[in-house]
mmCIF file of C-alpha atoms in Angstrom:
data_model
loop_
_atom_site.group_PDB
_atom_site.id
_atom_site.type_symbol
_atom_site.label_atom_id
_atom_site.label_comp_id
_atom_site.label_asym_id
_atom_site.label_seq_id
_atom_site.Cartn_x
_atom_site.Cartn_y
_atom_site.Cartn_z
ATOM 1 C CA UNK A 1 15.010 -13.519 7.080
ATOM 2 C CA UNK A 2 12.152 -11.756 5.266
ATOM 3 C CA UNK A 3 9.375 -13.895 6.748
ATOM 4 C CA UNK A 4 10.222 -12.711 10.279
ATOM 5 C CA UNK A 5 9.046 -9.181 9.444
ATOM 6 C CA UNK A 6 5.713 -10.524 8.200
ATOM 7 C CA UNK A 7 5.239 -12.845 11.176
ATOM 8 C CA UNK A 8 5.954 -9.917 13.519
ATOM 9 C CA UNK A 9 3.354 -7.899 11.591
ATOM 10 C CA UNK A 10 0.761 -10.635 12.122
ATOM 11 C CA UNK A 11 1.617 -11.446 15.764
ATOM 12 C CA UNK A 12 -0.406 -8.639 17.448
ATOM 13 C CA UNK A 13 -3.594 -9.861 15.769
ATOM 14 C CA UNK A 14 -3.568 -13.658 15.950
ATOM 15 C CA UNK A 15 -1.636 -16.282 17.895
ATOM 16 C CA UNK A 16 0.104 -18.950 15.857
ATOM 17 C CA UNK A 17 1.892 -22.082 16.967
ATOM 18 C CA UNK A 18 5.457 -22.711 15.793
ATOM 19 C CA UNK A 19 4.083 -25.293 13.378
ATOM 20 C CA UNK A 20 1.563 -22.802 11.941
ATOM 21 C CA UNK A 21 4.230 -20.125 11.571
ATOM 22 C CA UNK A 22 6.463 -22.593 9.744
ATOM 23 C CA UNK A 23 3.601 -23.646 7.470
ATOM 24 C CA UNK A 24 2.782 -20.028 6.627
ATOM 25 C CA UNK A 25 6.443 -19.423 5.783
ATOM 26 C CA UNK A 26 6.352 -22.273 3.249
ATOM 27 C CA UNK A 27 3.437 -20.619 1.433
ATOM 28 C CA UNK A 28 5.094 -17.210 0.992
ATOM 29 C CA UNK A 29 7.694 -16.397 -1.627
ATOM 30 C CA UNK A 30 10.299 -13.644 -1.655
ATOM 31 C CA UNK A 31 10.271 -11.347 -4.676
ATOM 32 C CA UNK A 32 12.916 -8.697 -5.359
ATOM 33 C CA UNK A 33 12.062 -5.927 -7.786
ATOM 34 C CA UNK A 34 13.960 -2.957 -9.146
ATOM 35 C CA UNK A 35 12.807 0.647 -9.095
ATOM 36 C CA UNK A 36 10.232 1.347 -11.861
ATOM 37 C CA UNK A 37 9.414 -2.360 -12.224
ATOM 38 C CA UNK A 38 5.725 -3.333 -12.227
ATOM 39 C CA UNK A 39 4.378 -6.173 -10.119
ATOM 40 C CA UNK A 40 0.808 -5.773 -11.422
ATOM 41 C CA UNK A 41 -0.666 -4.284 -14.592
ATOM 42 C CA UNK A 42 -4.103 -3.862 -16.163
ATOM 43 C CA UNK A 43 -5.024 -6.774 -18.397
ATOM 44 C CA UNK A 44 -3.397 -9.333 -16.108
ATOM 45 C CA UNK A 45 -4.961 -11.078 -13.118
ATOM 46 C CA UNK A 46 -3.526 -10.232 -9.697
ATOM 47 C CA UNK A 47 -2.022 -13.512 -8.517
ATOM 48 C CA UNK A 48 -0.619 -12.444 -5.139
ATOM 49 C CA UNK A 49 -1.109 -10.531 -1.943
ATOM 50 C CA UNK A 50 2.025 -8.410 -1.536
ATOM 51 C CA UNK A 51 3.662 -7.372 1.755
ATOM 52 C CA UNK A 52 6.527 -4.865 1.680
ATOM 53 C CA UNK A 53 9.667 -5.925 3.556
ATOM 54 C CA UNK A 54 11.853 -3.184 2.059
ATOM 55 C CA UNK A 55 11.162 -0.380 -0.377
ATOM 56 C CA UNK A 56 8.254 1.757 -1.560
ATOM 57 C CA UNK A 57 5.526 1.192 -4.151
ATOM 58 C CA UNK A 58 2.419 2.839 -5.513
ATOM 59 C CA UNK A 59 -0.811 1.612 -7.125
ATOM 60 C CA UNK A 60 -2.378 3.830 -9.775
ATOM 61 C CA UNK A 61 -4.596 3.917 -12.843
ATOM 62 C CA UNK A 62 -4.513 6.088 -15.947
ATOM 63 C CA UNK A 63 -7.686 8.085 -16.592
ATOM 64 C CA UNK A 64 -9.339 8.799 -19.931
ATOM 65 C CA UNK A 65 -7.484 12.118 -19.930
ATOM 66 C CA UNK A 66 -4.146 10.303 -19.776
ATOM 67 C CA UNK A 67 -3.471 11.469 -16.213
ATOM 68 C CA UNK A 68 -2.127 9.088 -13.575
ATOM 69 C CA UNK A 69 -4.301 8.785 -10.462
ATOM 70 C CA UNK A 70 -2.520 7.261 -7.452
ATOM 71 C CA UNK A 71 -4.815 5.074 -5.362
ATOM 72 C CA UNK A 72 -2.438 3.775 -2.705
ATOM 73 C CA UNK A 73 1.136 3.968 -1.446
ATOM 74 C CA UNK A 74 3.136 1.458 0.558
ATOM 75 C CA UNK A 75 6.473 1.288 2.376
ATOM 76 C CA UNK A 76 7.895 -1.251 4.826
ATOM 77 C CA UNK A 77 5.278 -3.173 6.854
ATOM 78 C CA UNK A 78 2.453 -2.208 4.464
ATOM 79 C CA UNK A 79 0.526 -4.218 1.867
ATOM 80 C CA UNK A 80 -0.238 -3.207 -1.712
ATOM 81 C CA UNK A 81 -2.042 -4.633 -4.720
ATOM 82 C CA UNK A 82 -5.233 -4.631 -6.766
ATOM 83 C CA UNK A 83 -7.736 -6.128 -4.298
ATOM 84 C CA UNK A 84 -10.626 -6.393 -6.759
ATOM 85 C CA UNK A 85 -8.509 -8.368 -9.196
ATOM 86 C CA UNK A 86 -7.085 -10.585 -6.439
ATOM 87 C CA UNK A 87 -10.389 -11.431 -4.778
ATOM 88 C CA UNK A 88 -12.322 -12.061 -7.984
ATOM 89 C CA UNK A 89 -9.370 -13.387 -9.979
ATOM 90 C CA UNK A 90 -10.259 -11.072 -12.832
ATOM 91 C CA UNK A 91 -8.296 -8.608 -14.937
ATOM 92 C CA UNK A 92 -6.538 -5.913 -12.897
ATOM 93 C CA UNK A 93 -7.373 -2.219 -13.251
ATOM 94 C CA UNK A 94 -4.283 -0.891 -11.460
ATOM 95 C CA UNK A 95 -0.590 -0.613 -12.151
ATOM 96 C CA UNK A 96 1.519 -1.433 -9.083
ATOM 97 C CA UNK A 97 4.992 0.054 -9.526
ATOM 98 C CA UNK A 98 8.138 -0.042 -7.398
ATOM 99 C CA UNK A 99 9.335 3.459 -6.505
ATOM 100 C CA UNK A 100 12.538 2.064 -4.973
ATOM 101 C CA UNK A 101 14.322 -1.271 -5.179
ATOM 102 C CA UNK A 102 12.072 -3.550 -3.122
ATOM 103 C CA UNK A 103 12.040 -6.822 -1.240
ATOM 104 C CA UNK A 104 8.520 -8.233 -1.094
ATOM 105 C CA UNK A 105 6.776 -11.264 0.345
ATOM 106 C CA UNK A 106 3.943 -12.639 -1.747
ATOM 107 C CA UNK A 107 1.165 -15.080 -0.955
ATOM 108 C CA UNK A 108 -0.545 -16.502 -4.041
ATOM 109 C CA UNK A 109 -4.326 -16.742 -4.338
ATOM 110 C CA UNK A 110 -4.117 -20.534 -4.352
ATOM 111 C CA UNK A 111 -1.858 -20.622 -1.287
ATOM 112 C CA UNK A 112 -4.159 -18.238 0.551
ATOM 113 C CA UNK A 113 -7.028 -20.695 0.061
ATOM 114 C CA UNK A 114 -4.838 -23.461 1.503
ATOM 115 C CA UNK A 115 -3.855 -21.190 4.399
ATOM 116 C CA UNK A 116 -7.442 -20.329 5.308
ATOM 117 C CA UNK A 117 -8.406 -23.983 5.201
ATOM 118 C CA UNK A 118 -5.495 -25.120 7.380
ATOM 119 C CA UNK A 119 -5.302 -22.120 9.769
ATOM 120 C CA UNK A 120 -8.764 -20.491 10.129
ATOM 121 C CA UNK A 121 -7.276 -17.830 12.460
ATOM 122 C CA UNK A 122 -6.048 -16.064 9.316
ATOM 123 C CA UNK A 123 -9.678 -15.242 8.512
ATOM 124 C CA UNK A 124 -9.537 -12.946 11.559
ATOM 125 C CA UNK A 125 -6.238 -11.407 10.495
ATOM 126 C CA UNK A 126 -7.467 -10.608 6.990
ATOM 127 C CA UNK A 127 -10.753 -9.276 8.384
ATOM 128 C CA UNK A 128 -8.880 -6.891 10.698
ATOM 129 C CA UNK A 129 -6.768 -5.724 7.750
ATOM 130 C CA UNK A 130 -9.797 -4.999 5.583
ATOM 131 C CA UNK A 131 -11.559 -3.185 8.402
ATOM 132 C CA UNK A 132 -8.532 -0.908 8.722
ATOM 133 C CA UNK A 133 -8.408 -0.363 4.971
ATOM 134 C CA UNK A 134 -12.141 0.486 4.913
ATOM 135 C CA UNK A 135 -11.565 3.095 7.634
ATOM 136 C CA UNK A 136 -8.592 4.583 5.744
ATOM 137 C CA UNK A 137 -10.629 4.792 2.528
ATOM 138 C CA UNK A 138 -13.516 6.438 4.368
ATOM 139 C CA UNK A 139 -11.187 9.016 5.936
ATOM 140 C CA UNK A 140 -9.622 9.748 2.575
ATOM 141 C CA UNK A 141 -13.006 10.272 0.886
ATOM 142 C CA UNK A 142 -14.168 12.581 3.697
ATOM 143 C CA UNK A 143 -10.867 14.470 3.535
ATOM 144 C CA UNK A 144 -11.151 14.930 -0.248
ATOM 145 C CA UNK A 145 -14.728 16.194 0.064
ATOM 146 C CA UNK A 146 -14.386 18.431 3.111
ATOM 147 C CA UNK A 147 -10.843 19.809 3.254
ATOM 148 C CA UNK A 148 -9.005 22.332 1.127
ATOM 149 C CA UNK A 149 -5.970 21.181 -0.868
ATOM 150 C CA UNK A 150 -3.683 22.790 1.718
ATOM 151 C CA UNK A 151 -5.473 21.041 4.585
ATOM 152 C CA UNK A 152 -5.306 17.694 2.737
ATOM 153 C CA UNK A 153 -1.547 18.052 2.301
ATOM 154 C CA UNK A 154 -1.011 19.062 5.951
ATOM 155 C CA UNK A 155 -3.095 16.127 7.176
ATOM 156 C CA UNK A 156 -1.181 13.739 4.892
ATOM 157 C CA UNK A 157 2.200 15.134 5.981
ATOM 158 C CA UNK A 158 1.281 14.804 9.670
ATOM 159 C CA UNK A 159 -0.058 11.271 9.291
ATOM 160 C CA UNK A 160 2.564 9.887 6.900
ATOM 161 C CA UNK A 161 5.900 11.733 7.334
ATOM 162 C CA UNK A 162 7.803 8.778 5.839
ATOM 163 C CA UNK A 163 5.921 9.183 2.567
ATOM 164 C CA UNK A 164 6.791 12.871 2.413
ATOM 165 C CA UNK A 165 10.493 12.001 2.713
ATOM 166 C CA UNK A 166 10.533 9.110 0.248
ATOM 167 C CA UNK A 167 7.750 9.489 -2.327
ATOM 168 C CA UNK A 168 8.290 11.842 -5.317
ATOM 169 C CA UNK A 169 6.302 15.060 -5.188
ATOM 170 C CA UNK A 170 4.332 14.374 -8.377
ATOM 171 C CA UNK A 171 3.073 11.073 -6.931
ATOM 172 C CA UNK A 172 2.019 12.692 -3.649
ATOM 173 C CA UNK A 173 0.191 15.334 -5.710
ATOM 174 C CA UNK A 174 -1.530 12.590 -7.710
ATOM 175 C CA UNK A 175 -2.548 10.812 -4.488
ATOM 176 C CA UNK A 176 -3.963 14.029 -3.033
ATOM 177 C CA UNK A 177 -5.818 14.953 -6.231
ATOM 178 C CA UNK A 178 -3.905 18.073 -7.235
ATOM 179 C CA UNK A 179 -1.237 19.116 -9.721
ATOM 180 C CA UNK A 180 2.455 18.967 -8.883
ATOM 181 C CA UNK A 181 2.688 22.738 -9.426
ATOM 182 C CA UNK A 182 -0.112 23.422 -6.942
ATOM 183 C CA UNK A 183 1.437 21.110 -4.350
ATOM 184 C CA UNK A 184 4.824 22.809 -4.834
ATOM 185 C CA UNK A 185 3.155 26.153 -4.177
ATOM 186 C CA UNK A 186 1.561 24.837 -0.959
ATOM 187 C CA UNK A 187 4.873 23.405 0.232
ATOM 188 C CA UNK A 188 6.768 26.601 -0.560
ATOM 189 C CA UNK A 189 4.204 28.683 1.313
ATOM 190 C CA UNK A 190 4.577 26.380 4.290
ATOM 191 C CA UNK A 191 8.397 26.612 4.196
ATOM 192 C CA UNK A 192 8.302 30.409 3.832
ATOM 193 C CA UNK A 193 5.845 30.750 6.712
ATOM 194 C CA UNK A 194 8.108 28.585 8.895
ATOM 195 C CA UNK A 195 11.208 30.603 7.938
ATOM 196 C CA UNK A 196 9.474 33.910 8.667
ATOM 197 C CA UNK A 197 8.628 32.698 12.185
ATOM 198 C CA UNK A 198 12.255 31.720 12.787
#
């Protein structure tokens, strides 16, 4: 059952009674989406927090130059969405697109308010999540400002090997702030260097 994965994700951070776990399960809904389907788009308000049970997704925006800029990626046991739109219940700025067929669990804005009122421990869980996200964003900004493109790719590949295996190259390039051609060159150099050693 999909909710088990989410409850296991939460368990290390807060302790819930069986009754609280059951209540939380009633507030979440399962959503299945196909590859290339959008779950959020600019011009629409983000209605849900989204947890990934199966699949891979990305969040991105399109710049004035028409280029896609990937902001975040998610696979199993990750969350994804447009946090500004969700928190303020205002028009989204990001597209959130399925890169594979996905099974998701969603908690609506209204149900989250009910959850926080009934089970205040979730305030702690969401705080821990946002602290982790703030740290990830800080690391990414520092990486973009201080590392070369090659170093950024190597750091990303070391930290997120699953993404390297499952996310298309052009999206990884967009996430790292470089062209697909430049990233291909970096990867080829790395492969050639490895082959020459062997």
